[in-house]
XYZ file of C-alpha atoms in Angstrom:
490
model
C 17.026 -20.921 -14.401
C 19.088 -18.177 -13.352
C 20.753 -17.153 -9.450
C 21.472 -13.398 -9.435
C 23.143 -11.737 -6.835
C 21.619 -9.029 -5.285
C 22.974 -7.617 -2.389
C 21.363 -5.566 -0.017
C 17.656 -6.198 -1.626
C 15.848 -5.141 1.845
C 13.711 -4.902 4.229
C 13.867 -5.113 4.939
C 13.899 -8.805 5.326
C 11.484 -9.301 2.582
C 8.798 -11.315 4.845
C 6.175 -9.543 2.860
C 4.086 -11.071 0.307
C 3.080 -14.662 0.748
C 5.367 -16.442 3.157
C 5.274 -19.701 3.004
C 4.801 -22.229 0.342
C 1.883 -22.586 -2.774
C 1.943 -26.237 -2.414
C 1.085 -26.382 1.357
C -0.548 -23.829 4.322
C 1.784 -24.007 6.882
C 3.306 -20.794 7.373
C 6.078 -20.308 10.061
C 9.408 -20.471 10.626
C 11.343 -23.961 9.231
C 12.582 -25.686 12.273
C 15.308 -28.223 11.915
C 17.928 -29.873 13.404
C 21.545 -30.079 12.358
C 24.777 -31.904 13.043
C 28.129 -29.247 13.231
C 31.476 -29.756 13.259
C 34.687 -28.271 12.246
C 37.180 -29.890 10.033
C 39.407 -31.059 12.629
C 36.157 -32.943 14.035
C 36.593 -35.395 11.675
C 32.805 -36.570 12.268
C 29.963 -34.397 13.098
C 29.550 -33.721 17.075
C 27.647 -30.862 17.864
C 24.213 -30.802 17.999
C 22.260 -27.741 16.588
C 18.563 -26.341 15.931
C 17.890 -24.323 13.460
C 14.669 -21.904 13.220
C 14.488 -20.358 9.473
C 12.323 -18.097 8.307
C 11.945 -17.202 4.537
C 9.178 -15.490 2.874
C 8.856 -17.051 -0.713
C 6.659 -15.247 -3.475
C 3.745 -18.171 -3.912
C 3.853 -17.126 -7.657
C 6.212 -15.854 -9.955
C 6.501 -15.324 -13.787
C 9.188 -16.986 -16.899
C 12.102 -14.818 -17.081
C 10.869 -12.158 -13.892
C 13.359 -11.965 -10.931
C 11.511 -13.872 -7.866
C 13.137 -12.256 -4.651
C 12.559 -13.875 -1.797
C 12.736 -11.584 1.072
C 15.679 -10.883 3.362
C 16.065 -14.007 5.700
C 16.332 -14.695 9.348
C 18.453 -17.481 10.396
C 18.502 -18.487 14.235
C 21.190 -21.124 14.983
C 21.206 -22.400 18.725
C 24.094 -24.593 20.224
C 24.468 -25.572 23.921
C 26.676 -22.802 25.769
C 29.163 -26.264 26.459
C 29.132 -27.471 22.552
C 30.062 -23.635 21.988
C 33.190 -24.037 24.751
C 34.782 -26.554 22.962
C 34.737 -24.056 19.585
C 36.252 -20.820 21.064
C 39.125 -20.224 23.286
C 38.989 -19.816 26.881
C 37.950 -16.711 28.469
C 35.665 -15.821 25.077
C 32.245 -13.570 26.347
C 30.644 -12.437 22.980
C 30.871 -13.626 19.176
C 29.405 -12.460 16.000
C 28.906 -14.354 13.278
C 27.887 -15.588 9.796
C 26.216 -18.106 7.903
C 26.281 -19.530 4.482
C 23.934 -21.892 3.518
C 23.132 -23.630 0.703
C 20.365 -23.037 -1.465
C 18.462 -25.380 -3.873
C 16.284 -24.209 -5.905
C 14.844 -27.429 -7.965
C 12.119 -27.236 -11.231
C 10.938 -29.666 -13.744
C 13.698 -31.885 -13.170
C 16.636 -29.533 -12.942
C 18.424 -27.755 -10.052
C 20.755 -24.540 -9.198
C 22.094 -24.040 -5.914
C 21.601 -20.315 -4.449
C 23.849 -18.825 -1.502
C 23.088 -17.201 1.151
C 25.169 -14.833 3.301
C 23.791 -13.755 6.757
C 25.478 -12.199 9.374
C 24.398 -12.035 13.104
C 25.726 -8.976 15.409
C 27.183 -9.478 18.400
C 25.897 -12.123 20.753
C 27.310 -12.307 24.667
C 27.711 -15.411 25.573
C 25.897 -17.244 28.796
C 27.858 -19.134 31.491
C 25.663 -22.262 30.123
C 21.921 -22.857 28.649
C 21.640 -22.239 25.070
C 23.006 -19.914 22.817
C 20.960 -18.759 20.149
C 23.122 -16.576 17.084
C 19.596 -14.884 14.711
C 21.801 -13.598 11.618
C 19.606 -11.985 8.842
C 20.294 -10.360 5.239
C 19.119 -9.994 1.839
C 19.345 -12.857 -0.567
C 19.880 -13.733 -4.090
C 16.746 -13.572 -6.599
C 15.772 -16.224 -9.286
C 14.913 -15.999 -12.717
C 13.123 -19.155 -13.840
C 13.171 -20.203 -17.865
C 9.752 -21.996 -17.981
C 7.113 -22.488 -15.973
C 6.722 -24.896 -13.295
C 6.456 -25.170 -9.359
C 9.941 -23.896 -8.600
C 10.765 -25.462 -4.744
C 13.368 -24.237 -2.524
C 14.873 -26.294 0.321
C 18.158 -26.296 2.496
C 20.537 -28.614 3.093
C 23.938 -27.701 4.129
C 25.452 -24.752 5.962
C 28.400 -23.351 7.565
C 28.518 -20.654 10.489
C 32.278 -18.802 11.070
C 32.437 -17.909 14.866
C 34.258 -14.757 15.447
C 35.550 -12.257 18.322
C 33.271 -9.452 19.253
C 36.247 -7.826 20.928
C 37.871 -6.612 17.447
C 37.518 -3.811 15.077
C 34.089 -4.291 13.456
C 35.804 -2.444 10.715
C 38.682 -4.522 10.238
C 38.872 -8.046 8.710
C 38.864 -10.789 12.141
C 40.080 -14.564 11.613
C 37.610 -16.516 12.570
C 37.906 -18.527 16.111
C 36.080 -21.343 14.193
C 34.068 -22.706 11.172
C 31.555 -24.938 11.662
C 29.756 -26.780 8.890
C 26.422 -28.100 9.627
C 24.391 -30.619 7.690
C 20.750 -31.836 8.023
C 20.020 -34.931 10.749
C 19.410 -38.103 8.941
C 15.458 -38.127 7.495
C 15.265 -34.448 7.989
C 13.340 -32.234 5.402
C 15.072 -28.943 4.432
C 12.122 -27.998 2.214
C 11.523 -24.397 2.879
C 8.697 -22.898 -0.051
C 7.673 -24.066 -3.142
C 6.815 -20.481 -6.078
C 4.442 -21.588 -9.119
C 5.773 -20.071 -11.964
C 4.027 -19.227 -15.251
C 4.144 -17.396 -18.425
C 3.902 -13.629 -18.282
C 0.033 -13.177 -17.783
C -0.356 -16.631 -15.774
C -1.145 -18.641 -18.938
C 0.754 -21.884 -19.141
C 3.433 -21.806 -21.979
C 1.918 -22.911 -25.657
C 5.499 -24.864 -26.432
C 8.310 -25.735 -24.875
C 10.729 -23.065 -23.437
C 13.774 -22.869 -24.729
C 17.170 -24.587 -22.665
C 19.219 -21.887 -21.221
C 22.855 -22.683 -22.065
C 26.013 -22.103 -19.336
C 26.822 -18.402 -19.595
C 30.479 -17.160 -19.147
C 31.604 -17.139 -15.997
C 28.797 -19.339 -14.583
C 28.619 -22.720 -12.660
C 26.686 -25.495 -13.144
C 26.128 -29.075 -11.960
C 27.817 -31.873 -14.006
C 24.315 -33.373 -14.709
C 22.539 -30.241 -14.909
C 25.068 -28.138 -17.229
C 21.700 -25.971 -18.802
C 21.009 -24.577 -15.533
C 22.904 -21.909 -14.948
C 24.299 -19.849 -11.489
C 25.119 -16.673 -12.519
C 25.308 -12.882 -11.736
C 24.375 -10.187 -14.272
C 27.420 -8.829 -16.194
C 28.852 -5.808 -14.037
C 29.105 -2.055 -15.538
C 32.033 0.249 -15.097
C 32.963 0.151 -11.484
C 33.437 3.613 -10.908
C 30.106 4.698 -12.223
C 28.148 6.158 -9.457
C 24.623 4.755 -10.281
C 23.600 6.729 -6.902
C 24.468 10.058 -7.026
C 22.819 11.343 -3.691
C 23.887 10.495 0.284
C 23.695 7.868 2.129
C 20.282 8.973 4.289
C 20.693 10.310 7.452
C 18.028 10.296 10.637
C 16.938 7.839 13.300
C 14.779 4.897 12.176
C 11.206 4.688 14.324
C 9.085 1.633 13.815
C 6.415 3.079 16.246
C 3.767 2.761 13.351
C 4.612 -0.325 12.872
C 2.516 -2.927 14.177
C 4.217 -4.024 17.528
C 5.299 -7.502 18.736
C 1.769 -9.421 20.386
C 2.287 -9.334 24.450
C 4.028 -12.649 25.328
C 7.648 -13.874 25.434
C 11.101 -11.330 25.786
C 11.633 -9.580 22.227
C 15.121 -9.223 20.634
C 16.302 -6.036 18.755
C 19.289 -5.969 16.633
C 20.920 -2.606 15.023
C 22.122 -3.711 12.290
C 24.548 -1.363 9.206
C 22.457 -1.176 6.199
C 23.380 -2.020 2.973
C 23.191 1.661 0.654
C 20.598 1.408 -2.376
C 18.950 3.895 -4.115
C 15.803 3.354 -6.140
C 13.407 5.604 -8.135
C 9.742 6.598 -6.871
C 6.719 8.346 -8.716
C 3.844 9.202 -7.020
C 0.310 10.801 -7.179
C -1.309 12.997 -4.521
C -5.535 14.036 -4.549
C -6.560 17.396 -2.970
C -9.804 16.276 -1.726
C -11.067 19.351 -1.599
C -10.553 20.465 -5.511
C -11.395 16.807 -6.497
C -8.182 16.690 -8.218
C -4.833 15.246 -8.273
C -1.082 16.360 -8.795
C 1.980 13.888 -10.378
C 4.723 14.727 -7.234
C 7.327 14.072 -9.823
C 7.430 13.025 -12.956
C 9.522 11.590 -15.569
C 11.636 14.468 -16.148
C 12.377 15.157 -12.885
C 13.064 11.638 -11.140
C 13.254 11.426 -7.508
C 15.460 9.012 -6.117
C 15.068 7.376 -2.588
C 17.904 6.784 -0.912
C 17.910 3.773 1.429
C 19.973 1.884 4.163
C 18.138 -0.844 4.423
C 17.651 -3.375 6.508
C 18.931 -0.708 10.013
C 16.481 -2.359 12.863
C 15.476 -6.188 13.743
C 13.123 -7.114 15.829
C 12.628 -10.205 16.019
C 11.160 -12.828 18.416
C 10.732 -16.952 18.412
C 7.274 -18.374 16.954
C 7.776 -20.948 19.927
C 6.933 -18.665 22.488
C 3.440 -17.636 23.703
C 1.733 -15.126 21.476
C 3.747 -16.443 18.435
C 6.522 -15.332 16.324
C 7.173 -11.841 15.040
C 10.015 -10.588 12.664
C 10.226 -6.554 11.380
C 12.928 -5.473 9.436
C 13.399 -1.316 9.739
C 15.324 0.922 6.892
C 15.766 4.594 6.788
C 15.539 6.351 3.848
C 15.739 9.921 2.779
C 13.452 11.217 0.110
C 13.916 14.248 -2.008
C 11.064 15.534 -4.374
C 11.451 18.197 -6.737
C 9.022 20.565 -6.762
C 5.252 19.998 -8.373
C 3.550 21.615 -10.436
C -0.435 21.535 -11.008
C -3.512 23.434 -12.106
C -6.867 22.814 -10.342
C -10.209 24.741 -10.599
C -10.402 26.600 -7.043
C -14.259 26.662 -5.764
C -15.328 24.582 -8.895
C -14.709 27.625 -11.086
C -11.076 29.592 -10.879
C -7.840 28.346 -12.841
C -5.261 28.490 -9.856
C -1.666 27.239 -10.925
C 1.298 26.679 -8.148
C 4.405 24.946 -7.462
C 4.674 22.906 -4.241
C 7.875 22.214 -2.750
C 8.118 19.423 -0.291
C 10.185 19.570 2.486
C 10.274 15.634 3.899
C 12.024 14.310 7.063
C 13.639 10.696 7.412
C 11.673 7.943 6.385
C 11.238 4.527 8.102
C 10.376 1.324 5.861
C 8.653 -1.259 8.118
C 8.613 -4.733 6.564
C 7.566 -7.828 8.676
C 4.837 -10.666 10.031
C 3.285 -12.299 12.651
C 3.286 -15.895 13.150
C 1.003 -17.953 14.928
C -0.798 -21.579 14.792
C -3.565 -19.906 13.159
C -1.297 -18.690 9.988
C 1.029 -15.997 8.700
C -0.100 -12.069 8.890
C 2.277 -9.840 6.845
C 2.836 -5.842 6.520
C 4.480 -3.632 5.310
C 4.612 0.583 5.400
C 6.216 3.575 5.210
C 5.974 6.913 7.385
C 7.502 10.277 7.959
C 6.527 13.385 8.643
C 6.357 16.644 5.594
C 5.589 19.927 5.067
C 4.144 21.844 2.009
C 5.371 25.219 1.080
C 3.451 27.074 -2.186
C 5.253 29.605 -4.510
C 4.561 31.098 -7.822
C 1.184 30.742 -7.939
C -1.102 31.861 -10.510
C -4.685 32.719 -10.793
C -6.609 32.586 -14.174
C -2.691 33.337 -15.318
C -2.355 36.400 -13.304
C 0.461 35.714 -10.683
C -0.503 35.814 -7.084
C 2.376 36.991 -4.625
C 1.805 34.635 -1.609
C 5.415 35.331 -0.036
C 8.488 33.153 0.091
C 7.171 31.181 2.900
C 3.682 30.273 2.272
C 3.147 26.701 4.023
C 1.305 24.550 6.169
C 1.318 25.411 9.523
C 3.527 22.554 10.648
C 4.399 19.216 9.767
C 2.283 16.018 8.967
C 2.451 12.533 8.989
C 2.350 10.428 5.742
C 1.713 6.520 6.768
C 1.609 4.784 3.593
C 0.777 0.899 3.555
C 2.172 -1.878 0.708
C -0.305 -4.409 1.931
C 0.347 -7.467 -1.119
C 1.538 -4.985 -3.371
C 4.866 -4.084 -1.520
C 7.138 -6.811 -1.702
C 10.460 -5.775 -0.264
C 13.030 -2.560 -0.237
C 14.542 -4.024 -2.785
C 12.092 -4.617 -4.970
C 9.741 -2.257 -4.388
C 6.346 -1.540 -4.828
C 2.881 0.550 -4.023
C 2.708 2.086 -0.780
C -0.762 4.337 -0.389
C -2.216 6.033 2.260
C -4.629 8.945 3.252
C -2.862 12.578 4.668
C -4.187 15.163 6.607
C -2.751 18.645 4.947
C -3.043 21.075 8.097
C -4.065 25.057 7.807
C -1.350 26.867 6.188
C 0.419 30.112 7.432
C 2.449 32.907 6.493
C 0.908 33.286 3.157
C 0.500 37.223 1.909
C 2.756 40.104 1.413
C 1.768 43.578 2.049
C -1.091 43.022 4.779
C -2.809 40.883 2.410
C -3.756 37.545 4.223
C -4.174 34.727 2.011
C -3.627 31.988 4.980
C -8.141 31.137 4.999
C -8.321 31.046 0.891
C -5.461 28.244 0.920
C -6.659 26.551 4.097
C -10.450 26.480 2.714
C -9.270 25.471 -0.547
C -6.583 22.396 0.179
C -6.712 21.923 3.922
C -8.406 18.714 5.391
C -8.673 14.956 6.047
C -8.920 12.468 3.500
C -6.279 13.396 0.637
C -4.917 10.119 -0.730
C -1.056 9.645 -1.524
C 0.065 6.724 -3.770
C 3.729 6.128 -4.458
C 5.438 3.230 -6.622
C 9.327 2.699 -5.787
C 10.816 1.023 -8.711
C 13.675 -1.463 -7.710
C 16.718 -0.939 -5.899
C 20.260 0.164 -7.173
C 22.924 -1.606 -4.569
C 26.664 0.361 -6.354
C 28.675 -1.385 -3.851
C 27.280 -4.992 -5.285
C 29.415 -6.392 -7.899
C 26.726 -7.382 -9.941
C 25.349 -4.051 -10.272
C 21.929 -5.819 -10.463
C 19.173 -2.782 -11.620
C 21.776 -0.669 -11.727
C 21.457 2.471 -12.557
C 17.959 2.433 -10.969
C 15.167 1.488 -12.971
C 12.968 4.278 -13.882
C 8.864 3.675 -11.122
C 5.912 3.351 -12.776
C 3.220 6.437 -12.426
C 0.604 4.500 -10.010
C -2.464 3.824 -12.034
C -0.390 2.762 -15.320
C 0.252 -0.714 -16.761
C 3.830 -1.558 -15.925
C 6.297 -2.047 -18.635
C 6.613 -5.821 -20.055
């Protein structure tokens, strides 16, 4: 069993595929409750109650990463426990957490950590203070199959000012270590794992041995915590920008009515991944490849950039979204499709495509766990070099649709996380087109009665995410997507 660092895998706090565990069917938040205390303490004084959410794959495969999806973490300590940390006068902290992870199977254990960080936080004259951090966490590659269970046990939370120079290194004010109250259960998801193609394993997998530069426990020394070897540092596995735009979750399904809502603007970790896609013209009961192998289009993601998150104790239930923005650059398409059932027409199609917002999240209530996850941003077309029958057809240099639509693309269970990736699919509505002609000649109706309409499907596949500032370098450079409607590579 291997632990692989992957930082940055997104949104986008996973929270997407099967939350919960595939032993039991209570989905939710963990809730437990800790003992803190620093190591002056000497014994454990503060009381603390933790709410953690963690969305689990149910099911996973021998020797496939399972990534569990980006985490949210809500530590609350009494506004008085909290006065006896920081100094006098203090009005706002941020801070991180580092728990420990472990991941147990067929008799054998690794321990996992995560790193989440919580943004600023003012801080109350007294009640409760309540610190959500989130993040991405590390995935697991299992040897053999088995139920695989995950449970926490031990954590520690570094308190600093909110007063500094977010982009300067702060000492922390204090570190508190927390450990589970006496009979508590840390037990947070439990992934069945089997051989590739769900079949059981015909003999017994082979023991993984201690790699170089790995950990493991004394009594355990074939399970091994490692991160993939690193390549050159100075490659740049992402050679585009870091996207730029405003994130809008509006599509989105929005938090149930019922108890205050917290948002959190978070920095974004920069990953880049590879997409393929297909697109149908209804109307020529066809279909184009938007890019294909040759001409790779990379996504470029900051992922996660927006939490909103609120407590699954509060009327309505719980709700968690994780927002990233992400720019996406297609080359230009190129496709042949019988016009009217009977005319060869050729073109090119350039797409010009604003900033994209990658919605990942869930609702939680008594009566279960609802996940989903989806994509949207607005696009134009433009058409050039277009041929009929193989005669070329001037249309202008600014033949497009009339003005921008919206692409809403959903992952449902086949989306599991930014960092992973996944099929996002959806139905567009291409609107008339304009300025298409030169010399007098309108062209605008032929292309409008040809492609223009409802109920054009888009299907894209995002193959996992490149992180270059991760030392690991895990799927780095970027894994080339699958075209939708192929068997994936094994």
């Amino acid at each position: 069993m291997k632990v692989a660092s992957v930082a940055g895998l997104a949104l986008l706090a996973g929270l997407l595929s099967g939350g919960g565990s595939a032993a039991d069917e209570s989905p939710g938040p963990v809730s437990l409750a800790a003992a803190c205390g620093t190591e002056d303490s000497g014994e454990a004084a503060v009381a603390a109650t933790v709410a953690l959410s963690a969305d689990v794959p149910e099911t996973g495969e021998v020797n496939r990463p399972v990534q569990p999806g980006p985490v949210s973490f809500a530590l609350t300590l009494s506004r008085a426990d909290l006065a006896g940390l920081l100094p006098e006068g203090a009005e706002a902290v941020v801070s991180r957490a580092a728990l420990k992870v472990e991941v147990a199977q067929n008799g054998k254990s690794a321990v996992a950590s995560w790193e989440l960080n919580a943004p600023s936080t003012s801080l109350p004259a007294d009640g409760d203070v309540t610190l959500v951090h989130t993040g991405e966490v590390p995935y697991v590659t299992f040897g053999s199959a088995g139920d695989a269970d995950f449970s926490v046990g031990e954590f520690t939370v570094e308190l600093r000012s909110a007063a500094g120079d977010p982009e300067e290194a702060v000492p922390a004010l204090a570190t508190v270590t927390c450990r589970l109250k006496e009979n508590g259960s840390g037990h947070l998801a439990t992934t069945r794992v089997t051989a590739v193609g769900g079949d059981e394993p015909s003999r017994a997998p082979e023991t993984p041995s201690t790699p170089a530069g790995g950990s493991a426990r004394e009594d355990d020394k074939d399970i091994a915590v490692e991160a993939p070897a690193a390549d050159d540092e100075d490659a740049d596995f992402c050679p585009i920008e870091p996207p730029e735009g405003e994130v809008d979750g509006s599509d989105a399904p929005q938090p149930p009515p019922g108890g205050p809502v917290r948002v959190m603007e978070l920095p974004g970790v920069f990953m880049c991944a590879n997409a393929m896609g297909l697109a149908n013209v209804r109307k020529l009961d066809g279909a184009m490849i938007i890019n294909g192998g040759s001409a790779p289009a990379l996504i470029s993601v900051l992922s996660p950039k927006l939490a909103t998150v609120r407590s699954s104790n509060q009327e309505g239930g719980g709700y968690t979204r994780y927002d990233s923005l992400a720019n996406l650059d297609l080359p230009d398409a190129e496709s042949t499709f019988l016009t009217f059932g009977f005319q060869p027409v050729t073109a090119k199609v350039s797409f010009e495509t604003g900033p994209m917002t990658i919605s990942i999240g869930n609702y939680i209530s008594p009566a279960g766990r609802e996940t989903f996850s989806l994509a949207s941003f607005y696009q134009s077309l433009r058409l050039h070099d277009v041929k009929v029958n193989g005669t070329p057809l001037d249309v202008g240099s600014d033949c497009r649709t009339s003005k921008p639509f919206k692409v809403l693309l959903n992952g449902g269970d086949k989306y599991t996380n930014v960092g992973v990736g996944g099929l996002l699919e959806g139905e567009i509505d291409i609107p008339p087109f304009t300025g298409c002609g030169t010399g007098g000649e309108d062209l605008n109706p032929l292309f409008t009665a040809s492609l223009s309409g409802p109920g054009n499907r888009v299907v894209m596949n995002q193959a996992s995410t490149c992180v270059p500032t991760n030392p690991t370098r895990s799927y780095c450079p970027p894994p080339p997507a699958e075209l939708p409607g192929t068997k994936p590579a094994t």
